[in-house]
Every structure is written in structure tokens, then in C-alpha cells.
PDB file of C-alpha atoms and ligand atoms in Angstrom:
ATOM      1  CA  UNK F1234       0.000   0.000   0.000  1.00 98.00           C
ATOM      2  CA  UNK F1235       1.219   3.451  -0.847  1.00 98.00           C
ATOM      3  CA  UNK F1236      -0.227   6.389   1.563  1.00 98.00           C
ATOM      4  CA  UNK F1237      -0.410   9.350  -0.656  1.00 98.00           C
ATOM      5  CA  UNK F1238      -3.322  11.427   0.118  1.00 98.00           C
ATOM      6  CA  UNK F1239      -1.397  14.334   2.623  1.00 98.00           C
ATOM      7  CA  UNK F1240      -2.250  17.762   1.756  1.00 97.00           C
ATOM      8  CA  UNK F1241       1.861  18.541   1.861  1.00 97.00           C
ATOM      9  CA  UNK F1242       1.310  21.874   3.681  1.00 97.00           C
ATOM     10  CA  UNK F1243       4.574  21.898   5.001  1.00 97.00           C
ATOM     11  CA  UNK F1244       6.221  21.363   1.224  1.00 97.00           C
ATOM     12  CA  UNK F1245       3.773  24.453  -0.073  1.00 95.00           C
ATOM     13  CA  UNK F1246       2.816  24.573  -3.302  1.00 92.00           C
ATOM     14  CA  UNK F1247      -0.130  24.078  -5.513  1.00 95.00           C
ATOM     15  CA  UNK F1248      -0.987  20.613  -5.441  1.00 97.00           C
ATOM     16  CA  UNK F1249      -0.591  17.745  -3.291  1.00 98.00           C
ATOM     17  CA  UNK F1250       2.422  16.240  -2.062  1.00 98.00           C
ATOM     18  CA  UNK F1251       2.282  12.957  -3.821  1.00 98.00           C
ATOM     19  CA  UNK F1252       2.080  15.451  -6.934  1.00 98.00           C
ATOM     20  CA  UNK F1253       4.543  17.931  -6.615  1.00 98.00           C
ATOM     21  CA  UNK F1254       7.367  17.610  -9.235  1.00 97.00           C
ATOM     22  CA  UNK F1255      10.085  15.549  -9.220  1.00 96.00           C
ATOM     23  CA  UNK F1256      12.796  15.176 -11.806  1.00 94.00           C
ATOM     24  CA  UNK F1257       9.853  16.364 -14.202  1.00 93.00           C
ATOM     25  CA  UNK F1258       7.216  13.817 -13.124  1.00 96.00           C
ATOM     26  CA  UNK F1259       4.532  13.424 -10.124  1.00 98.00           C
ATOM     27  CA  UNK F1260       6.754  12.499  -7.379  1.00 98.00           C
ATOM     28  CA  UNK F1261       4.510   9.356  -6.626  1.00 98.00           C
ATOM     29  CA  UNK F1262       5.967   8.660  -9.969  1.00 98.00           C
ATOM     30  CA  UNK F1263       9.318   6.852  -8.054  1.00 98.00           C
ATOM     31  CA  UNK F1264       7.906   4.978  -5.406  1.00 98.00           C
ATOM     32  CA  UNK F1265       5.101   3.238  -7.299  1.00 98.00           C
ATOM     33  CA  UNK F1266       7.445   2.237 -10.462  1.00 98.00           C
ATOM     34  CA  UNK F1267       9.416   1.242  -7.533  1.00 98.00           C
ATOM     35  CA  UNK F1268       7.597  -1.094  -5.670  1.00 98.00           C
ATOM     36  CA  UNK F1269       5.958  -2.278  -8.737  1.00 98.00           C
ATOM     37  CA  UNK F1270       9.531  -3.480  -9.791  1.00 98.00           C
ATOM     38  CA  UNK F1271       9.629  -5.550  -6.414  1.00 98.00           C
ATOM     39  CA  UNK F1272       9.175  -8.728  -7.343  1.00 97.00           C
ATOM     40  CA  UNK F1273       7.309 -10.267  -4.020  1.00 97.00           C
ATOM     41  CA  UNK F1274       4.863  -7.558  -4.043  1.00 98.00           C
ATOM     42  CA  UNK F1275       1.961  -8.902  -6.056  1.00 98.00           C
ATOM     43  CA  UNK F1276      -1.060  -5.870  -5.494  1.00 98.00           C
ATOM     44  CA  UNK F1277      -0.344  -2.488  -5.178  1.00 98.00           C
ATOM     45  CA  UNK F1278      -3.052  -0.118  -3.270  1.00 98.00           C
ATOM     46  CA  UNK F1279      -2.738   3.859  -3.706  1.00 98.00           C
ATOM     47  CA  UNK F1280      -4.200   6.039  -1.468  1.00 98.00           C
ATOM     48  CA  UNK F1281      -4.379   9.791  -2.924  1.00 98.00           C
ATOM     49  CA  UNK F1282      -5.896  12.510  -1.916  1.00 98.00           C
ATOM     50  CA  UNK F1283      -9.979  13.601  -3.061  1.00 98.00           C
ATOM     51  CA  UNK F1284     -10.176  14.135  -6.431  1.00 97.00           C
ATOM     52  CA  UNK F1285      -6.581  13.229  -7.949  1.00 98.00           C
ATOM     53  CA  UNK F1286      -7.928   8.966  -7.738  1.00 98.00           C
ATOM     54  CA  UNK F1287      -8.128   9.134 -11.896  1.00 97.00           C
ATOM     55  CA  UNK F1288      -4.948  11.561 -12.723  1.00 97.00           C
ATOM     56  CA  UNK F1289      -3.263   8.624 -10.253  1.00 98.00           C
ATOM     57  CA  UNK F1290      -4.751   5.552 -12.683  1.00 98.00           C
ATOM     58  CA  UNK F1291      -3.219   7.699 -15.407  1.00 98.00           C
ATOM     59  CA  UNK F1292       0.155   7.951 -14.136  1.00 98.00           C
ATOM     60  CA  UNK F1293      -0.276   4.034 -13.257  1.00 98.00           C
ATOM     61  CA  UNK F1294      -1.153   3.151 -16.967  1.00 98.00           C
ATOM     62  CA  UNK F1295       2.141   5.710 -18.128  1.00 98.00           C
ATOM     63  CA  UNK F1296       4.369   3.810 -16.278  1.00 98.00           C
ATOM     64  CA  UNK F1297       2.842   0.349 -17.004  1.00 98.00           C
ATOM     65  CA  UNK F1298       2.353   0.030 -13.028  1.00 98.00           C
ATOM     66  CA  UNK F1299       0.145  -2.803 -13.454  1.00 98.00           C
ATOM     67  CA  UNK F1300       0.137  -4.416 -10.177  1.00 98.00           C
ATOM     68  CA  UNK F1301      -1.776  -1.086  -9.309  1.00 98.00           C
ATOM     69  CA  UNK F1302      -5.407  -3.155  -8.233  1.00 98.00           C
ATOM     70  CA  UNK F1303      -7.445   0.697  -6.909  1.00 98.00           C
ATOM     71  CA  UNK F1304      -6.527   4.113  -6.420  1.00 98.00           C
ATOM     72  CA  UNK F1305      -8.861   5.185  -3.692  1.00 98.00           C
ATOM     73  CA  UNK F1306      -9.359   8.697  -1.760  1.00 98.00           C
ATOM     74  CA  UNK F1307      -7.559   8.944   1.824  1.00 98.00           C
ATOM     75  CA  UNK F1308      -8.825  10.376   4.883  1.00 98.00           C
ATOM     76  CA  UNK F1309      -7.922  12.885   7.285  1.00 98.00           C
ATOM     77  CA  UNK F1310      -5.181  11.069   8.854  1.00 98.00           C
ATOM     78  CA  UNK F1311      -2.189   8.897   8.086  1.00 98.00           C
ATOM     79  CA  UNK F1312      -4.103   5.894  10.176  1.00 98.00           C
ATOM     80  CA  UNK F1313      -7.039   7.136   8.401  1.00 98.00           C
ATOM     81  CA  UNK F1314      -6.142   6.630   4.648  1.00 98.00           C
ATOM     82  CA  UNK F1315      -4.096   3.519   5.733  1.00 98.00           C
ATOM     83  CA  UNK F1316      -7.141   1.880   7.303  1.00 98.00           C
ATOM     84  CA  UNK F1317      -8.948   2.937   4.131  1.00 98.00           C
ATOM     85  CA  UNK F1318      -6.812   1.390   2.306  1.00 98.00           C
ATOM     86  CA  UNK F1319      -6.428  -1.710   4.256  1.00 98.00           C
ATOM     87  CA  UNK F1320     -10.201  -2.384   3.142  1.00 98.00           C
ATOM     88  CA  UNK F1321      -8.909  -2.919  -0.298  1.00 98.00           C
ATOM     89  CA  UNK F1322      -6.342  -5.605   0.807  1.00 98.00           C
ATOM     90  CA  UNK F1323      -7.915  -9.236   0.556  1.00 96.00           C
ATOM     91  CA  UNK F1324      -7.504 -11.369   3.766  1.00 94.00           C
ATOM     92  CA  UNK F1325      -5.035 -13.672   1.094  1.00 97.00           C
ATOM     93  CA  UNK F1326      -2.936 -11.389   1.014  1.00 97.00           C
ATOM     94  CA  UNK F1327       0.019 -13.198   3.613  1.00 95.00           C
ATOM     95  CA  UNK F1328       2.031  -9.694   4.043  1.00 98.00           C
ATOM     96  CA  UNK F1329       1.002  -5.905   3.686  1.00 98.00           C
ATOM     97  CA  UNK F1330       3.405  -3.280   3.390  1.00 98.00           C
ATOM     98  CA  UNK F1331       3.032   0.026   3.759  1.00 98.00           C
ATOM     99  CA  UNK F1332       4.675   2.902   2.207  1.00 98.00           C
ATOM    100  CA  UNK F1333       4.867   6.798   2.660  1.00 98.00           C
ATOM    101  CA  UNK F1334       4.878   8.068  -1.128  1.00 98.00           C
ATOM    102  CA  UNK F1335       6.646  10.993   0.435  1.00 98.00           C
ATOM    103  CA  UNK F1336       9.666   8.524   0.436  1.00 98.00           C
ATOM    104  CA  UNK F1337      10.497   7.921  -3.124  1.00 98.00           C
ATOM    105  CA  UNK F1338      14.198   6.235  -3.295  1.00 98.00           C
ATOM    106  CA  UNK F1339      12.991   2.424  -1.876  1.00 98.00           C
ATOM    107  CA  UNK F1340      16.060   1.322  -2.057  1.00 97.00           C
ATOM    108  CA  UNK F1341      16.727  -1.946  -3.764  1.00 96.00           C
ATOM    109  CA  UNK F1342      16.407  -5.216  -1.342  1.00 97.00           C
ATOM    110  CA  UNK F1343      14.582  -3.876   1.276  1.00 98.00           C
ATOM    111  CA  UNK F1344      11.524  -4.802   0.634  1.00 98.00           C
ATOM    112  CA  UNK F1345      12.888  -8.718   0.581  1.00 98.00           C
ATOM    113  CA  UNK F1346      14.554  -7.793   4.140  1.00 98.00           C
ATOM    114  CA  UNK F1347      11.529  -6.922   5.404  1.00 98.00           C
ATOM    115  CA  UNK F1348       9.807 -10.016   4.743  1.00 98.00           C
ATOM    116  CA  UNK F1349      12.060 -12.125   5.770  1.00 98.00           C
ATOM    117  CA  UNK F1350      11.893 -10.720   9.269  1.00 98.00           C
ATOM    118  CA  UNK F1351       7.874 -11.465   9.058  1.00 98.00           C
ATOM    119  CA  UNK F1352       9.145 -15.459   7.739  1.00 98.00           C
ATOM    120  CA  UNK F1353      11.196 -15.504  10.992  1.00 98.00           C
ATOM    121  CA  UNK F1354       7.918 -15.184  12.747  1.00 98.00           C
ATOM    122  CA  UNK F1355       7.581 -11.689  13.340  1.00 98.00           C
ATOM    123  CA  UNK F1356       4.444  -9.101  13.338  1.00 98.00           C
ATOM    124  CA  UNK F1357       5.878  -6.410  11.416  1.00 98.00           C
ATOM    125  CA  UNK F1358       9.115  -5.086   9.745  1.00 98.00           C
ATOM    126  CA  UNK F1359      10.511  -1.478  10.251  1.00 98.00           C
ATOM    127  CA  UNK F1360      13.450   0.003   8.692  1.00 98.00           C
ATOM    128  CA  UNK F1361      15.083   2.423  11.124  1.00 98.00           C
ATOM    129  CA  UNK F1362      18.791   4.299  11.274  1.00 98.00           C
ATOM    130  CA  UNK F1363      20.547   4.777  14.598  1.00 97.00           C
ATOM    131  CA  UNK F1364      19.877   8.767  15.462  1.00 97.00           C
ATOM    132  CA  UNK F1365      23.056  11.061  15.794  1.00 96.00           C
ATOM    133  CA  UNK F1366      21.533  13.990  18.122  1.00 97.00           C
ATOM    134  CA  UNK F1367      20.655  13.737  21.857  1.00 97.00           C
ATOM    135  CA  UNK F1368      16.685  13.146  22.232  1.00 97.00           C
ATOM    136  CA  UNK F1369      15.471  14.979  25.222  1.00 98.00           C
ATOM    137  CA  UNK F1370      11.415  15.134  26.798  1.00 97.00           C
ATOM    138  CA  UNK F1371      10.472  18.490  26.678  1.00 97.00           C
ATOM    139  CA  UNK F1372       7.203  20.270  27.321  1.00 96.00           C
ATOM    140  CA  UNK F1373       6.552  23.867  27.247  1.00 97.00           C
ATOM    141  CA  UNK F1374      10.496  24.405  26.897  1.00 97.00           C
ATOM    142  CA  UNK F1375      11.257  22.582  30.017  1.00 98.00           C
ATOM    143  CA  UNK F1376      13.353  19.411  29.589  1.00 98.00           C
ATOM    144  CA  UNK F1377      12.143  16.582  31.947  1.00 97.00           C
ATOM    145  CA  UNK F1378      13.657  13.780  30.422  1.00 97.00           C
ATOM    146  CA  UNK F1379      17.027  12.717  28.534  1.00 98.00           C
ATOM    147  CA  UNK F1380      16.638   9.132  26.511  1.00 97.00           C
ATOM    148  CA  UNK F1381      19.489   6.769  26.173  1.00 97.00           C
ATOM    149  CA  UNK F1382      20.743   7.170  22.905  1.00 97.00           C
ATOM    150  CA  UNK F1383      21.945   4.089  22.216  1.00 96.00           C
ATOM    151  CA  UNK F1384      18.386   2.382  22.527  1.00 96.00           C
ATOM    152  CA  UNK F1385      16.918   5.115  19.978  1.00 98.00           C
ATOM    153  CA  UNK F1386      16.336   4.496  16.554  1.00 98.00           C
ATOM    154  CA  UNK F1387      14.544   6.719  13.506  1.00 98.00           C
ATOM    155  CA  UNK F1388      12.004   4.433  11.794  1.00 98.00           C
ATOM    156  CA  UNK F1389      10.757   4.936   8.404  1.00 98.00           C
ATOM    157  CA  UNK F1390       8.871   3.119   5.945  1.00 98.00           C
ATOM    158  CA  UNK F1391       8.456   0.591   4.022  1.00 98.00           C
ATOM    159  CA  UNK F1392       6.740  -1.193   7.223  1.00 98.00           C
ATOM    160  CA  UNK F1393       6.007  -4.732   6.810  1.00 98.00           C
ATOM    161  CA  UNK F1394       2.864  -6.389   8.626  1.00 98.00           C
ATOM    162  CA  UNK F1395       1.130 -10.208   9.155  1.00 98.00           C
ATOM    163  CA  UNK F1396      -1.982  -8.847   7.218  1.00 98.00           C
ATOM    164  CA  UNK F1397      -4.333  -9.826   9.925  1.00 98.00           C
ATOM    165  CA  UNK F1398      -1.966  -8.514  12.942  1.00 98.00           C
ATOM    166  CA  UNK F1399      -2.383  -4.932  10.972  1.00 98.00           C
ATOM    167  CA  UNK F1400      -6.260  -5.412  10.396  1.00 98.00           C
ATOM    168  CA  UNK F1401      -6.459  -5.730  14.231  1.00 98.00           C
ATOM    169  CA  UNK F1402      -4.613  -3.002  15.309  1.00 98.00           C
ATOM    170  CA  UNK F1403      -5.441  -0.716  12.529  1.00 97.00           C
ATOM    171  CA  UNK F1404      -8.173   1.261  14.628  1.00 97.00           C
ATOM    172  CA  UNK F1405      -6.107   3.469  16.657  1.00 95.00           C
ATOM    173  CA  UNK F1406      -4.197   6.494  15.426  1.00 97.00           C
ATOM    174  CA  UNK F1407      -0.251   6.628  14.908  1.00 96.00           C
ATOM    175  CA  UNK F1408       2.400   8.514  13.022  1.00 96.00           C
ATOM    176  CA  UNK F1409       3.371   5.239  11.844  1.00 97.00           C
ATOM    177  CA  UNK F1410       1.582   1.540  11.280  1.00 98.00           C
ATOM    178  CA  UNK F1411       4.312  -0.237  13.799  1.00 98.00           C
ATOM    179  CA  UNK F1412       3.394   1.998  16.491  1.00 98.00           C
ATOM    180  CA  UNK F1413      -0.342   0.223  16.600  1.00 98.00           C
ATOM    181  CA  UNK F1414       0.738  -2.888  16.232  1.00 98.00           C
ATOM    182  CA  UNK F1415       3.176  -2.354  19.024  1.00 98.00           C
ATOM    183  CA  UNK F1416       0.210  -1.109  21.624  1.00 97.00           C
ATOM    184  CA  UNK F1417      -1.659  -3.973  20.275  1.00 97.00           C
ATOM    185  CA  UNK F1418       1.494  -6.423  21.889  1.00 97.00           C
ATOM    186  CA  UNK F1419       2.656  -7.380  18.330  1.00 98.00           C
ATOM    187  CA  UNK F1420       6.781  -7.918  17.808  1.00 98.00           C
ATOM    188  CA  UNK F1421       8.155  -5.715  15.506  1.00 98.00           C
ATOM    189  CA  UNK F1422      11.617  -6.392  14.270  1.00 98.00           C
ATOM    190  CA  UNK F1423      13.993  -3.179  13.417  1.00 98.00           C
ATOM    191  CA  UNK F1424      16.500  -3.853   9.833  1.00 98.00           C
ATOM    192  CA  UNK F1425      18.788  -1.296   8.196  1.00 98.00           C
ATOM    193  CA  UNK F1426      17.361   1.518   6.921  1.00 98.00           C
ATOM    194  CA  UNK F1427      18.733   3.959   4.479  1.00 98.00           C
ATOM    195  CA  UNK F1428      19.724   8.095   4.403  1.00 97.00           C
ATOM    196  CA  UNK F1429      17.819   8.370   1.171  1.00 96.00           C
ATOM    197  CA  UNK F1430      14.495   6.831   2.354  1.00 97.00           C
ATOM    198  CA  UNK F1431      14.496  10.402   3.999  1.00 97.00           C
ATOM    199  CA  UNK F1432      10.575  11.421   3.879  1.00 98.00           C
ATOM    200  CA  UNK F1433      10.260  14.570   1.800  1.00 98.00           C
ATOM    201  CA  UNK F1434       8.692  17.570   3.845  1.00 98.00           C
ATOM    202  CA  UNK F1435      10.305  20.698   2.945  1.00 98.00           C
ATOM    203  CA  UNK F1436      11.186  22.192  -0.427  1.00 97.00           C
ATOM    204  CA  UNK F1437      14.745  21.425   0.976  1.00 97.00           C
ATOM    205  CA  UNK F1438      14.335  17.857   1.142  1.00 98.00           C
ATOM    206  CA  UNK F1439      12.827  17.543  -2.303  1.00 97.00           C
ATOM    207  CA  UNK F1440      16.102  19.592  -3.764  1.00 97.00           C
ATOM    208  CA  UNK F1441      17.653  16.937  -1.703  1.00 98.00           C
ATOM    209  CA  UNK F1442      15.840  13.550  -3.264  1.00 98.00           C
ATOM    210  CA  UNK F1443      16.365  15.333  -6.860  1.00 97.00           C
ATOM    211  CA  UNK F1444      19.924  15.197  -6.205  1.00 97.00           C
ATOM    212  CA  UNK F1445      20.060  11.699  -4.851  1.00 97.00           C
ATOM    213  CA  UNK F1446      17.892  10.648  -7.933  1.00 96.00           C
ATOM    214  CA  UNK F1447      20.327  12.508 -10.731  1.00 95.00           C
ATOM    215  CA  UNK F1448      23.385  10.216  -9.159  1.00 94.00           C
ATOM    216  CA  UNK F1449      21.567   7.172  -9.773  1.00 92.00           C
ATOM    217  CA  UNK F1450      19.852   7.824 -12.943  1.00 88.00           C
ATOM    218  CA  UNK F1451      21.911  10.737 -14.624  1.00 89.00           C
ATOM    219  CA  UNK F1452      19.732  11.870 -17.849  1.00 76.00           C
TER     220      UNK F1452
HETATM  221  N1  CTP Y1608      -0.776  10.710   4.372  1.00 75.95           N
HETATM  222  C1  CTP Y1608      -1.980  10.163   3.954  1.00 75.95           C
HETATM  223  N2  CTP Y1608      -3.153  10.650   4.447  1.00 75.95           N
HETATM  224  C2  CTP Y1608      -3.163  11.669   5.332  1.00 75.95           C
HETATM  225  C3  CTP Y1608      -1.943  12.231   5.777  1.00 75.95           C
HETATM  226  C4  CTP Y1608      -0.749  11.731   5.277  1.00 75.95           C
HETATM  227  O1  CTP Y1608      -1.980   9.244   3.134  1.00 75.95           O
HETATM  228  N3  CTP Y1608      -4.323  12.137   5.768  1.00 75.95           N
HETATM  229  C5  CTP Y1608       0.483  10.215   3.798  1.00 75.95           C
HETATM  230  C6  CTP Y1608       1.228  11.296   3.023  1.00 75.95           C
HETATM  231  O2  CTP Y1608       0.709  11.404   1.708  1.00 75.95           O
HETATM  232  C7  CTP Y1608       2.662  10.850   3.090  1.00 75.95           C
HETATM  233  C8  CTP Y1608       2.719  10.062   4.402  1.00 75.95           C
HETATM  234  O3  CTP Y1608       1.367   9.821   4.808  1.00 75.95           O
HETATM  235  O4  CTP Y1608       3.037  10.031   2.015  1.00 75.95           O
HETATM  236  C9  CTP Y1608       3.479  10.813   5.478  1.00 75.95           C
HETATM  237  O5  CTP Y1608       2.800  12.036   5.796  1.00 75.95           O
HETATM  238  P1  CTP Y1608       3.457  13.472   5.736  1.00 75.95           P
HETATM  239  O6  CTP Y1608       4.880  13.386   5.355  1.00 75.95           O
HETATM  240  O7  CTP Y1608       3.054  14.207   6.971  1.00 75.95           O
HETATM  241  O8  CTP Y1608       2.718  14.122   4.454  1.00 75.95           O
HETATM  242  P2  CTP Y1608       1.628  15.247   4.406  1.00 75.95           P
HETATM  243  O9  CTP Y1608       0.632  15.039   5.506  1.00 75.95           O
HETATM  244  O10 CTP Y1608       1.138  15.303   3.016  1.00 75.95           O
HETATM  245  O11 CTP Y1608       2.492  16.570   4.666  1.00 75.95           O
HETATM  246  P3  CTP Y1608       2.166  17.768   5.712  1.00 75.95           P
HETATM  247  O12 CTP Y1608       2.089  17.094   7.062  1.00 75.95           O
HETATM  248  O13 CTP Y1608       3.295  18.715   5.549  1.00 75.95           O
HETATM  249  O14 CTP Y1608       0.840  18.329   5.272  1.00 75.95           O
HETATM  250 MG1   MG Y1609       1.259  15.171   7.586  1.00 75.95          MG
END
């Protein structure tokens, strides 16, 4: 599943995130041919925002995306549109994974790595990166709380789920899936993640995926 129906009001601009330009197409452009080039991933769900479901079927059709099963509209937050989206994910369906569009370089094998952890007999998958600043508590400027460092990690998506341990926990609200599964008691298993899987919020970290991409694919 790819979660693309945020508004992007921290990125600005005059359309949604999911559709702000990248290299000179939608970004959702990179992580759909992307995970439709994974081979274990067999259905692709895309969540967009209210009225952009057909130009999203378009862009599916222009890149030949067709593991693309629905485009359907989101709702008003992250859990939201993914539990919207889980409705379009058959109970067959072993593993769901689910993506933030506003992370376009998937980065190849990582998908696989995730799935393995779920073979090993875990709930869910979560690539995270170990974090380089100090993480304090703080509440109305007052610090009441330093973390341990060493125990902190920055988690970002693809997440990987036992469909059904997802569909249970999916009711609550979350910035991410593996948070919900957590509360629910589920075992989530932490493997590599990657600099360039950076989530694009600001116009700076778009300048910044651009550059990533024109390394990789120099045109
Ligand atoms: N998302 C979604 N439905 C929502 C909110 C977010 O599908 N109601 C998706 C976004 O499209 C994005 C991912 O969840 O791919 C992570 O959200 P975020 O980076 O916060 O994106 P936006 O909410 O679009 O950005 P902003 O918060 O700046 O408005
Ligand atoms: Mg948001």
C-alpha cells in the first residue's frame, strides 16, 4: 500500500504532495514504479488525496504500473487513509506493506529484508537508522527527560505487517503503522534503513531527493 493522500502543507505549493514535481514527473511517480519493480509484491493499493484517484490511474497506466489493483481517496489522517486502504487488501494477502509516497528512493532489497523478518515469525518489519543527536522530553520548553541514545532508533517506511496482525490493530491512530501494532502487543523487528528513504517535507528535502535521484539515474 502506498499512503499518498497528505495535503503537503509543510512542502507548499499548488498541489498535493504525492504530486509535486520531481525530476519532471509526479513524485509518486518513483515509489510506485518502484515497488511495482519488487518482485514479491503482487497488489499495489494507492491512497491519494480527493479528487486526484483518476490523474493517479493515469500515471499508473504511463508507467505500465500494473500491479496497481485501486486508487482510492484517503482520509484525514495517516491511520485514516491507511485503514482505508487496508479495506482494499484481501484477507489472502500473507504480508502488507506500507509505504509513505513521500519517500520515493525504496532502495533496492529492502523490501525482501523486510519479509524475511515477518518469515522468521515476526508481526511487522521497520526500517530504522541509529539517530546522531541527543533526544530529550520536553514540554513547554522545560526538559524533563534525557533518553538513552543508544536504545533510539529513527524508523521509516516501508513497514512490513502479518496482514491480519495490521487489520487488528489498525483502529487506533499513529504517526506510523508499527506503532499500533506495538500497543496492540505485536513484535516488531527493526532492519537497516537507508539516508535516502528520507521522507520529503520541505522544499529542501525535495532539492535533496532530486539530487540523490540525478546520481543514480543521470539523464
Ligand atoms: N498521508 C496520507 N493521508 C493523510 C496524511 C498523510 O496518506 N491524511 C500520507 C502522506 O501522503 C505521506 C505520508 O502519509 O506520504 C506521510 O505524511 P506526511 O509526510 O506528513 O505528508 P503530508 O501530511 O502530506 O504533509 P504535511 O504534514 O506537511 O501536510
Ligand atoms: Mg502530515
Amino acid at each position: 500500500m502506498l499512503v499518498a493522500a497528505g495535503r503537503g502543507e509543510r512542502l507548499g505549493g499548488d498541489r498535493p504532495k504525492a504530486f509535486a514535481h520531481l525530476r519532471g514527473r509526479p513524485l509518486l511517480a518513483e515509489p510506485l514504479s518502484r515497488l511495482e519493480a519488487c518482485e514479491p509484491i503482487d497488489a499495489i493499493v494507492v491512497v491519494v488525496p480527493a479528487g486526484w484517484e483518476e490523474p493517479s490511474i493515469l500515471l499508473a497506466e504511463e508507467l505500465g504500473a500494473s500491479k496497481v489493483r485501486v486508487c482510492v481517496e484517503g482520509g484525514g489522517t495517516r491511520s485514516a487513509s491507511v485503514r482505508i486502504g487496508l479495506d482494499e487488501v484481501p484477507d489472502e494477502a500473507r504480508a502488507v506493506l506500507v509505504h509513505d509516497a513521500a519517500r520515493p528512493l525504496l532502495p533496492h532489497g529492502l523490501v525482501e529484508c523486510l519479509l524475511e523478518a515477518l518469515d522468521e515469525g515476526y508481526d511487522g518489519a521497520v526500517p530504522a537508522l541509529p539517530v546522531a543527536d541527543t533526544i530529550k522530553r520536553a514540554a513547554d520548553g522545560i526538559v524533563s527527560e534525557t533518553l538513552r541514545r543508544a536504545e533510539l532508533v529513527a524508523v521509516q517506511t516501508p513497514q512490513a505487517f502479518v496482514t491480519a496482525v495490521l487489520r487488528a490493530a489498525a483502529s487506533g491512530e499513529g504517526s506510523d503503522c508499527a506503532s499500533l501494532v506495538e500497543a496492540a502487543g505485536g513484535r516488531i523487528r527493526v532492519v537497516p534503513g537507508d539516508e535516502r528513504l528520507l521522507k520529503v517535507t520541505t522544499n529542501e528535502d525535495l532539492r535533496r531527493v532530486e539530487a540523490w535521484l540525478r546520481a543514480e539515474r543521470p539523464e
